[in-house]
Amino acid sequence: QGIYNGLITVFLLYGIFTSSQLLVTVFVLNVFFAAIYGAITANKKIILTQGGPAILTLLSLIISYFKDFIVKEKAALTVEMVCSFLCF
């Protein structure tokens, strides 16, 4: 258990400091699936105690991804509108 937590911590910190959203997502998913497995095999509370922070982190990553996507789409629309306005 201690080695598992230590490795997760090291790789999450590495992903955060290198700005690797993919690496962070992979290890948070690892924690989430471990929580599901623990809830099935040992204790149902594990899904909240171990999986709760992972679920919140995944939700924030999803929101961040879609926020960036929406901002880029709005920026593209704004450039198109400016170009069409200047062309006429």
XYZ file of N, CA and C in Angstrom:
264
model
N 0.828 -1.193 0.000
C 0.000 0.000 0.000
C 0.871 1.256 0.000
N 1.939 1.254 0.800
C 2.813 2.426 0.874
C 3.539 2.690 -0.430
N 3.991 1.635 -1.085
C 4.682 1.803 -2.373
C 3.712 2.325 -3.421
N 2.488 1.812 -3.426
C 1.452 2.262 -4.356
C 1.220 3.764 -4.198
N 1.001 4.209 -2.954
C 0.750 5.627 -2.704
C 1.958 6.483 -3.052
N 3.144 5.989 -2.746
C 4.358 6.736 -3.069
C 4.557 6.916 -4.561
N 4.362 5.836 -5.322
C 4.523 5.933 -6.773
C 3.461 6.846 -7.401
N 2.225 6.742 -6.932
C 1.179 7.614 -7.445
C 1.543 9.071 -7.176
N 2.027 9.361 -5.974
C 2.414 10.727 -5.622
C 3.542 11.228 -6.500
N 4.567 10.424 -6.684
C 5.716 10.832 -7.497
C 5.289 11.123 -8.932
N 4.514 10.217 -9.528
C 4.124 10.422 -10.923
C 3.118 11.559 -11.086
N 2.225 11.758 -10.116
C 1.311 12.897 -10.197
C 2.078 14.212 -10.094
N 3.025 14.293 -9.165
C 3.830 15.512 -9.058
C 4.661 15.742 -10.312
N 5.216 14.675 -10.861
C 5.973 14.798 -12.106
C 5.071 15.321 -13.231
N 3.854 14.777 -13.324
C 2.922 15.236 -14.348
C 2.520 16.680 -14.160
N 2.337 17.102 -12.903
C 1.963 18.487 -12.635
C 3.105 19.436 -12.969
N 4.316 19.103 -12.534
C 5.450 20.000 -12.768
C 5.886 20.043 -14.227
N 5.606 19.004 -14.992
C 5.937 19.015 -16.422
C 4.738 19.430 -17.272
N 3.635 19.772 -16.616
C 2.396 20.184 -17.294
C 1.887 19.114 -18.255
N 2.033 17.863 -17.869
C 1.567 16.757 -18.695
C 0.180 16.325 -18.217
N -0.842 16.888 -18.850
C -2.211 16.564 -18.464
C -2.519 15.093 -18.728
N -1.927 14.523 -19.756
C -2.147 13.109 -20.062
C -1.611 12.213 -18.935
N -0.409 12.502 -18.461
C 0.184 11.701 -17.389
C -0.652 11.798 -16.110
N -1.092 12.992 -15.777
C -1.929 13.168 -14.593
C -3.234 12.396 -14.745
N -3.842 12.479 -15.922
C -5.103 11.783 -16.171
C -4.936 10.270 -16.044
N -3.860 9.738 -16.581
C -3.622 8.291 -16.515
C -3.500 7.835 -15.064
N -2.769 8.566 -14.252
C -2.585 8.127 -12.875
C -3.819 8.378 -12.011
N -4.584 9.410 -12.311
C -5.836 9.611 -11.581
C -6.831 8.511 -11.957
N -6.848 8.113 -13.227
C -7.693 6.985 -13.624
C -7.254 5.701 -12.923
N -5.948 5.534 -12.737
C -5.431 4.385 -12.019
C -5.991 4.360 -10.589
N -5.985 5.498 -9.915
C -6.529 5.583 -8.561
C -8.027 5.295 -8.577
N -8.726 5.837 -9.551
C -10.171 5.640 -9.669
C -10.511 4.157 -9.852
N -9.807 3.478 -10.748
C -10.082 2.059 -10.977
C -9.674 1.204 -9.778
N -8.623 1.601 -9.083
C -8.250 0.887 -7.854
C -9.342 1.051 -6.802
N -9.953 2.231 -6.749
C -11.054 2.458 -5.805
C -12.265 1.610 -6.161
N -12.560 1.493 -7.437
C -13.679 0.640 -7.861
C -13.404 -0.816 -7.478
N -12.200 -1.267 -7.751
C -11.827 -2.641 -7.399
C -11.916 -2.860 -5.890
N -11.425 -1.898 -5.124
C -11.502 -2.008 -3.673
C -12.929 -2.013 -3.162
N -13.793 -1.219 -3.798
C -15.202 -1.186 -3.388
C -15.894 -2.508 -3.685
N -15.513 -3.134 -4.779
C -16.120 -4.419 -5.144
C -15.614 -5.542 -4.247
N -14.314 -5.540 -3.960
C -13.718 -6.677 -3.258
C -13.620 -6.505 -1.747
N -13.563 -5.280 -1.237
C -13.325 -5.116 0.201
C -14.436 -4.343 0.905
N -14.503 -3.046 0.657
C -15.408 -2.195 1.420
C -16.003 -1.141 0.483
N -17.303 -0.962 0.547
C -17.989 -0.010 -0.343
C -17.559 1.438 -0.100
N -17.111 1.750 1.109
C -16.701 3.124 1.429
C -15.454 3.554 0.659
N -14.701 2.602 0.165
C -13.462 2.919 -0.546
C -13.735 3.781 -1.771
N -14.885 3.586 -2.398
C -15.198 4.373 -3.593
C -15.255 5.861 -3.259
N -15.659 6.204 -2.031
C -15.696 7.610 -1.634
C -14.377 8.080 -1.024
N -13.774 7.253 -0.179
C -12.561 7.696 0.499
C -11.357 7.754 -0.435
N -11.198 6.757 -1.271
C -10.066 6.745 -2.200
C -10.470 7.297 -3.560
N -11.677 6.979 -3.989
C -12.103 7.396 -5.320
C -12.666 8.802 -5.379
N -13.114 9.339 -4.239
C -13.695 10.681 -4.224
C -12.766 11.753 -4.757
N -11.551 11.872 -4.223
C -10.624 12.869 -4.771
C -10.283 12.616 -6.241
N -10.181 11.347 -6.620
C -9.886 11.028 -8.026
C -11.041 11.456 -8.926
N -12.272 11.232 -8.476
C -13.446 11.632 -9.261
C -13.480 13.151 -9.413
N -13.233 13.873 -8.315
C -13.214 15.336 -8.392
C -12.112 15.844 -9.319
N -10.955 15.193 -9.261
C -9.851 15.578 -10.143
C -10.205 15.320 -11.599
N -10.809 14.168 -11.889
C -11.210 13.865 -13.266
C -12.254 14.861 -13.765
N -13.206 15.214 -12.904
C -14.212 16.211 -13.300
C -13.556 17.559 -13.602
N -12.591 17.961 -12.796
C -11.922 19.239 -13.060
C -11.096 19.177 -14.346
N -10.495 18.021 -14.628
C -9.752 17.878 -15.887
C -10.689 17.946 -17.089
N -11.856 17.320 -16.966
C -12.837 17.347 -18.059
C -13.346 18.762 -18.279
N -13.680 19.452 -17.189
C -14.151 20.839 -17.312
C -13.068 21.726 -17.918
N -11.837 21.533 -17.480
C -10.720 22.308 -18.023
C -10.554 22.065 -19.521
N -10.668 20.808 -19.925
C -10.531 20.478 -21.341
C -11.618 21.157 -22.168
N -12.869 21.049 -21.715
C -13.960 21.636 -22.482
C -13.925 23.156 -22.439
N -13.454 23.732 -21.326
C -13.325 25.183 -21.258
C -12.314 25.668 -22.298
N -11.172 24.997 -22.376
C -10.158 25.356 -23.370
C -10.705 25.181 -24.786
N -11.459 24.118 -25.011
C -12.036 23.868 -26.331
C -13.027 24.966 -26.703
N -13.883 25.350 -25.763
C -14.889 26.384 -26.029
C -14.219 27.729 -26.268
N -13.195 28.059 -25.498
C -12.484 29.323 -25.681
C -11.835 29.369 -27.053
N -11.232 28.265 -27.490
C -10.608 28.231 -28.811
C -11.653 28.388 -29.910
N -12.818 27.751 -29.734
C -13.882 27.880 -30.728
C -14.386 29.310 -30.804
N -14.563 29.969 -29.655
C -15.016 31.356 -29.642
C -13.985 32.265 -30.294
N -12.706 32.003 -30.040
C -11.643 32.807 -30.638
C -11.649 32.635 -32.150
N -11.869 31.415 -32.624
C -11.916 31.171 -34.066
C -13.106 31.899 -34.680
N -14.250 31.875 -34.003
C -15.422 32.577 -34.508
C -15.185 34.077 -34.529
N -14.531 34.616 -33.538
C -14.264 36.045 -33.482
C -13.349 36.457 -34.622
N -12.323 35.686 -34.911
C -11.416 35.997 -36.023
C -12.179 35.957 -37.339
N -13.037 34.961 -37.515
C -13.838 34.876 -38.737
C -14.768 36.076 -38.876
N -15.383 36.499 -37.786
C -16.292 37.638 -37.846
C -15.539 38.922 -38.186
N -14.353 39.116 -37.608
C -13.551 40.306 -37.903
C -13.131 40.297 -39.365
N -12.706 39.149 -39.863
C -12.277 39.058 -41.261
C -13.444 39.335 -42.204
N -14.612 38.787 -41.899
C -15.757 39.024 -42.770
C -16.202 40.477 -42.699
N -16.079 41.098 -41.546
C -16.450 42.511 -41.414
C -15.486 43.401 -42.196
N -14.197 43.101 -42.122
C -13.192 43.923 -42.809
C -13.205 43.701 -44.316
N -13.618 42.540 -44.754
C -13.639 42.248 -46.193
C -14.767 42.965 -46.913
N -15.815 43.347 -46.202
C -16.933 44.009 -46.871
C -16.794 45.457 -46.783
